[in-house]
Short mmCIF file of C-alpha atoms in Angstrom, two decimals:
data_model
loop_
_atom_site.label_atom_id
_atom_site.label_comp_id
_atom_site.label_asym_id
_atom_site.label_seq_id
_atom_site.Cartn_x
_atom_site.Cartn_y
_atom_site.Cartn_z
CA MET B 1 172.04 81.67 43.70
CA ALA B 2 171.93 84.54 46.20
CA VAL B 3 169.29 86.29 44.11
CA LYS B 4 167.16 83.11 43.97
CA LEU B 5 167.45 82.71 47.74
CA SER B 6 166.46 86.30 48.40
CA LYS B 7 163.44 85.89 46.05
CA LEU B 8 162.42 82.77 47.92
CA LEU B 9 162.77 84.57 51.25
CA PHE B 10 160.71 87.45 49.88
CA VAL B 11 157.94 85.08 48.81
CA ILE B 12 157.99 83.34 52.20
CA LEU B 13 157.85 86.68 54.00
CA LEU B 14 155.04 87.91 51.77
CA PHE B 15 152.95 84.80 52.45
CA SER B 16 153.63 84.89 56.14
CA ASN B 17 152.48 88.55 56.24
CA LEU B 18 149.37 87.73 54.26
CA SER B 19 148.72 84.85 56.58
CA CYS B 20 149.03 87.18 59.59
CA ALA B 21 146.62 89.61 57.98
CA VAL B 22 144.10 86.85 57.38
CA ASN B 23 144.51 85.69 61.01
CA ALA B 24 143.99 89.22 62.26
CA LYS B 25 140.80 89.49 60.21
CA ASP B 26 139.70 86.09 61.48
CA PHE B 27 140.35 87.29 65.03
CA GLU B 28 138.10 90.32 64.58
CA VAL B 29 135.28 88.27 63.12
CA SER B 30 135.77 85.50 65.59
CA ARG B 31 135.54 87.78 68.59
CA SER B 32 132.04 88.99 67.78
CA GLU B 33 131.01 85.56 66.57
CA ILE B 34 132.32 83.87 69.68
CA ILE B 35 130.56 86.29 72.02
CA SER B 36 127.33 86.11 70.09
CA HIS B 37 127.49 82.31 69.96
CA ALA B 38 128.12 82.15 73.71
CA LYS B 39 125.12 84.47 74.23
CA GLU B 40 122.97 82.19 72.10
CA LYS B 41 123.99 79.27 74.28
CA VAL B 42 123.02 81.23 77.40
CA ASN B 43 119.65 82.12 75.86
CA HIS B 44 119.04 78.51 74.90
CA SER B 45 119.89 77.21 78.38
CA GLN B 46 117.78 80.01 79.91
CA LYS B 47 114.79 78.89 77.86
CA GLU B 48 115.29 75.32 79.06
CA LEU B 49 115.66 76.61 82.60
CA ASP B 50 112.39 78.58 82.38
CA GLU B 51 110.59 75.44 81.26
CA THR B 52 112.15 73.43 84.08
CA ILE B 53 111.33 76.07 86.70
CA ALA B 54 107.71 76.12 85.54
CA LYS B 55 107.58 72.31 85.65
CA CYS B 56 109.16 72.10 89.11
CA ARG B 57 107.38 75.04 90.79
CA ASP B 58 104.03 75.79 89.17
CA ASN B 59 100.74 74.30 90.34
CA LEU B 60 102.41 72.00 92.84
CA PRO B 61 100.13 69.61 94.69
CA PHE B 62 99.76 69.90 98.43
CA ILE B 63 99.83 66.82 100.61
CA GLU B 64 96.54 65.94 102.21
CA LYS B 65 96.35 65.68 105.97
CA GLN B 66 95.06 62.10 105.96
CA LYS B 67 98.04 60.92 103.88
CA ILE B 68 100.57 62.24 106.37
CA ASN B 69 101.70 59.70 108.93
CA ASN B 70 102.56 60.43 112.51
CA TYR B 71 106.26 61.21 112.40
CA ASP B 72 106.44 62.12 116.06
CA LEU B 73 107.36 65.71 115.17
CA SER B 74 106.22 68.85 116.94
CA ASN B 75 104.28 71.36 114.82
CA GLU B 76 107.37 73.52 114.57
CA GLU B 77 109.55 70.57 113.50
CA LEU B 78 106.95 69.44 110.96
CA PHE B 79 106.74 72.99 109.55
CA THR B 80 110.54 73.11 109.15
CA ALA B 81 110.60 69.60 107.66
CA LEU B 82 107.87 70.43 105.12
CA PHE B 83 109.72 73.51 103.88
CA TYR B 84 113.09 71.77 103.83
CA LEU B 85 111.87 68.66 102.01
CA SER B 86 109.91 70.76 99.52
CA ASP B 87 113.02 72.89 98.88
CA LYS B 88 115.14 69.78 98.48
CA ALA B 89 112.73 68.18 95.99
CA ILE B 90 112.50 71.40 93.95
CA THR B 91 116.31 71.75 93.96
CA GLU B 92 116.71 68.15 92.75
CA CYS B 93 114.11 68.74 90.04
CA GLU B 94 115.88 71.87 88.72
CA LYS B 95 119.53 71.10 89.50
CA ILE B 96 120.76 69.88 86.11
CA THR B 97 119.26 72.78 84.15
CA TRP B 98 120.57 75.30 86.71
CA GLY B 99 123.98 73.66 86.24
CA SER B 100 124.02 74.14 82.48
CA TYR B 101 122.64 77.70 82.73
CA ILE B 102 125.28 78.78 85.26
CA PHE B 103 127.95 77.02 83.20
CA GLU B 104 126.98 78.79 79.95
CA LEU B 105 126.76 82.12 81.78
CA SER B 106 130.22 81.64 83.32
CA VAL B 107 131.62 80.76 79.89
CA LEU B 108 130.04 83.89 78.37
CA ARG B 109 131.45 86.11 81.13
CA SER B 110 134.94 84.61 80.81
CA ILE B 111 134.85 85.22 77.03
CA GLU B 112 133.62 88.78 77.55
CA LYS B 113 136.44 89.38 80.04
CA HIS B 114 138.97 87.82 77.69
CA TYR B 115 138.00 90.22 74.90
CA SER B 116 137.59 93.17 77.31
CA SER B 117 133.92 93.43 76.37
CA PRO B 118 131.33 94.63 78.91
CA VAL B 119 130.61 91.67 81.19
CA THR B 120 127.01 90.42 81.47
CA LYS B 121 125.43 91.72 84.69
CA THR B 122 123.75 89.54 87.32
CA THR B 123 120.63 88.12 85.70
CA ASP B 124 117.17 87.77 87.26
CA HIS B 125 117.63 84.00 87.05
CA GLU B 126 120.79 84.22 89.14
CA LYS B 127 118.88 86.38 91.64
CA LEU B 128 116.20 83.70 91.87
CA LEU B 129 118.85 81.06 92.51
CA LEU B 130 121.13 82.96 94.85
CA ASN B 131 119.16 85.73 96.65
CA ASN B 132 117.82 83.28 99.18
CA TYR B 133 120.54 80.65 99.19
CA TRP B 134 121.66 81.66 102.68
CA ARG B 135 118.12 80.90 103.83
CA LYS B 136 118.27 77.45 102.23
CA ILE B 137 121.41 76.72 104.23
CA LYS B 138 119.81 78.12 107.41
CA LEU B 139 116.74 75.97 106.80
CA GLU B 140 118.92 72.91 106.26
CA LEU B 141 120.73 73.51 109.55
CA GLU B 142 117.40 73.97 111.36
CA TYR B 143 116.17 70.74 109.79
CA LEU B 144 119.34 68.89 110.83
CA ASN B 145 118.62 69.92 114.44
CA ILE B 146 115.65 67.53 114.41
CA ASP B 147 116.55 64.10 115.81
CA GLN B 148 117.92 61.86 113.08
CA PRO B 149 115.49 58.92 113.63
CA LYS B 150 112.55 61.33 113.27
CA ARG B 151 114.08 62.82 110.14
CA ALA B 152 114.64 59.36 108.67
CA LEU B 153 110.92 58.54 109.00
CA ILE B 154 109.74 61.58 107.06
CA GLU B 155 112.63 61.52 104.55
CA ASN B 156 111.85 57.93 103.59
CA ASP B 157 108.22 58.74 102.88
CA ASP B 158 107.75 58.87 99.09
CA LEU B 159 105.20 61.68 99.53
CA PHE B 160 107.99 64.16 100.15
CA LYS B 161 110.40 63.09 97.40
CA LYS B 162 108.70 65.00 94.57
CA PRO B 163 108.11 68.77 94.58
CA PHE B 164 105.07 69.70 96.63
CA ASP B 165 103.52 72.89 97.97
CA ALA B 166 104.85 73.26 101.51
CA VAL B 167 102.90 76.44 102.27
CA MET B 168 99.54 74.97 101.30
CA THR B 169 100.33 71.65 103.00
CA ALA B 170 101.16 73.46 106.25
CA LYS B 171 97.99 75.49 105.91
CA LYS B 172 95.84 72.41 105.39
CA LEU B 173 97.51 70.79 108.41
CA GLY B 174 96.72 73.88 110.47
CA ILE B 175 100.32 74.40 111.52
CA MET W 1 87.82 82.69 95.32
CA GLN W 2 88.38 85.11 98.14
CA CYS W 3 91.29 87.35 99.07
CA VAL W 4 91.78 87.75 102.78
CA PRO W 5 91.66 91.31 104.11
CA ILE W 6 94.21 91.95 106.88
CA ASN W 7 93.65 94.52 109.60
CA SER W 8 96.50 96.41 111.23
CA VAL W 9 99.52 94.47 110.06
CA LYS W 10 102.85 95.87 111.25
CA PHE W 11 106.03 94.60 109.69
CA ASP W 12 109.08 93.42 111.61
CA LYS W 13 112.71 93.72 110.52
CA ARG W 14 112.69 90.51 108.48
CA SER W 15 109.54 91.49 106.57
CA ILE W 16 110.92 94.97 105.93
CA GLU W 17 114.12 93.44 104.52
CA GLY W 18 111.97 91.24 102.28
CA ILE W 19 109.92 94.23 101.12
CA GLU W 20 113.19 96.04 100.33
CA ARG W 21 114.44 93.07 98.27
CA ILE W 22 111.19 93.07 96.30
CA LYS W 23 111.41 96.83 95.77
CA ASN W 24 114.84 96.28 94.22
CA ILE W 25 113.53 93.95 91.53
CA ASN W 26 114.12 95.62 88.16
CA GLY W 27 111.08 97.51 87.02
CA PHE W 28 108.85 96.50 89.94
CA SER W 29 108.53 99.97 91.47
CA SER W 30 107.82 101.72 88.17
CA LEU W 31 105.27 99.06 87.28
CA LEU W 32 103.60 99.47 90.65
CA THR W 33 103.49 103.25 90.21
CA LYS W 34 101.82 102.75 86.84
CA VAL W 35 99.31 100.07 87.86
CA ILE W 36 98.52 101.03 91.45
CA GLY W 37 99.70 104.59 91.92
CA ILE W 38 98.10 105.05 95.33
CA GLY W 39 96.74 102.69 97.99
CA THR W 40 98.06 100.34 100.65
CA PHE W 41 100.49 98.43 98.45
CA ALA W 42 101.83 101.66 97.00
CA ASN W 43 102.51 102.79 100.58
CA ILE W 44 104.20 99.48 101.42
CA PHE W 45 106.30 99.05 98.30
CA LEU W 46 106.83 102.64 97.23
CA GLY W 47 106.75 104.50 100.53
CA ASN W 48 109.58 104.94 102.99
CA LYS W 49 107.68 104.80 106.29
CA VAL W 50 107.01 101.06 106.37
CA PRO W 51 108.80 100.44 109.71
CA GLU W 52 106.63 102.94 111.59
CA LEU W 53 103.22 102.20 110.14
CA THR W 54 100.49 99.59 110.42
CA PHE W 55 98.51 98.73 107.33
CA ASN W 56 94.99 97.60 106.53
CA ILE W 57 94.85 95.53 103.39
CA TYR W 58 91.53 95.16 101.60
CA GLN W 59 90.35 92.89 98.84
CA THR W 60 90.72 95.67 96.29
CA ASP W 61 94.38 96.05 97.33
CA TRP W 62 95.00 92.36 96.72
CA ALA W 63 93.35 92.56 93.33
CA MET W 64 95.60 95.47 92.35
CA ILE W 65 98.85 93.93 93.57
CA HIS W 66 98.09 90.76 91.64
CA GLN W 67 97.28 92.74 88.54
CA SER W 68 100.75 94.30 88.90
CA MET W 69 102.41 90.98 89.48
CA MET W 70 100.81 89.43 86.43
CA ALA W 71 102.38 92.19 84.34
CA LEU W 72 105.85 91.21 85.53
CA PRO W 73 108.01 88.73 83.61
CA SER W 74 107.53 85.23 84.98
CA ILE W 75 111.08 85.02 86.41
CA GLN W 76 110.54 88.19 88.46
CA ARG W 77 107.27 86.83 89.81
CA LYS W 78 109.19 83.73 90.84
CA ILE W 79 111.69 85.91 92.74
CA ILE W 80 108.79 87.52 94.63
CA GLU W 81 107.13 84.16 95.30
CA ASP W 82 110.44 82.76 96.56
CA GLU W 83 110.88 85.73 98.90
CA ALA W 84 107.29 85.34 100.14
CA ARG W 85 107.81 81.63 100.75
CA TYR W 86 110.80 82.24 103.01
CA GLN W 87 108.93 85.02 104.77
CA ILE W 88 106.11 82.56 105.54
CA LEU W 89 108.74 80.23 106.99
CA ASP W 90 110.09 83.11 109.10
CA HIS W 91 106.61 84.08 110.32
CA GLN W 92 105.07 80.73 111.14
CA LEU W 93 103.58 82.02 114.39
CA ASP W 94 102.91 85.63 113.41
CA TYR W 95 99.46 85.28 111.91
CA LYS W 96 99.09 88.67 110.26
CA GLN W 97 102.52 88.84 108.65
CA ARG W 98 102.15 85.23 107.52
CA GLN W 99 98.77 86.09 105.96
CA PHE W 100 100.36 89.04 104.20
CA TRP W 101 103.12 86.91 102.66
CA GLU W 102 100.69 84.13 101.78
CA GLY W 103 98.64 86.75 99.96
CA ILE W 104 101.73 87.94 98.08
CA SER W 105 102.60 84.38 97.12
CA TYR W 106 99.13 83.01 96.37
CA GLY W 107 96.79 85.91 96.01
CA CYS W 108 93.23 84.79 95.81
CA LYS W 109 94.03 81.10 95.60
CA ILE W 110 94.07 80.71 99.40
CA LYS W 111 90.61 80.42 100.94
#
C-alpha cells in the first residue's frame, strides 16, 4: 500500500514538475509575443491616428470674410476666438483616435516595465500632442476672458464647429 | 505662388524658444545641414547667435527650407506647423515675426 502511494506521489510530482516546465517555456514565449503584439497594436493605432490627423489638419478651408457675422469682438478678441475655436474643432475631430493611440502606448509601456524590457521612448506623435498643450490651456483661458454673451454668439455659429484654417482666416480678415 | 521675402527680422524670446524646439526635432538639424548647408535658415536653425542677429530671408531661402521640410516624415512636419501656428498666435501684432512663422507654416501658399 505504502509503495503504491509513494508511486502515485512520484507520478503526481513528476507531472507537476513537467507542468511547471511547460509554464516556464510558455512564459518565455509569451513575453516576447505579448510585447510584440502590444507593439503591433500601437503601430495599428498610430496608422489610424496619422490618417485622422491628415483628415483633421490638412488642406483646411478658411472662412471667407463675407460669411463672418458681426460678433461685436475687437480684432484681438476675434483673433483669439478664431485660434481657440479652430483648436477646439481639430481636437474634437482627432480626440477618439488620440485616445486609442495613447491607450495602446500606455499598455505597451506597462508591459515593457512589467517584463523589465527597455521602455518605449516619447514618440513624435506624443510630442505633437503634448509639446504645445500648455499653450492650448493658455489660449483657452485667454478665450474665456472674452465676455460670455460675445463668446456664445461665435460659438453657436456652425462655421466654427468644423476644423478650419485660423491663420488663413485671420489673414483674409486682415487681423 | 510667391514666397514673401522678409527684411531684417529679429527674433524675440518666444520665437527663439520655438526655434530651439524645432531644432530639437529628431533628425531636423542633420537634414538641414544636408539640404541647406549654408544660408539664412542654416544660420537660424543651426547657428547659435540667433538672439543677437537680424536676418534677411529671400525667396531662395524659403524654397530651400521647404525642400528640407518636405523630406521630413509627415508627423515631424506637423510638429513644426503646430509650433509655427502658436508662434503666429503669439506674434499677432509683430508683422515680421508673424510673416516668418507664416512662411514656416505655409511656405509659398500665402500670397
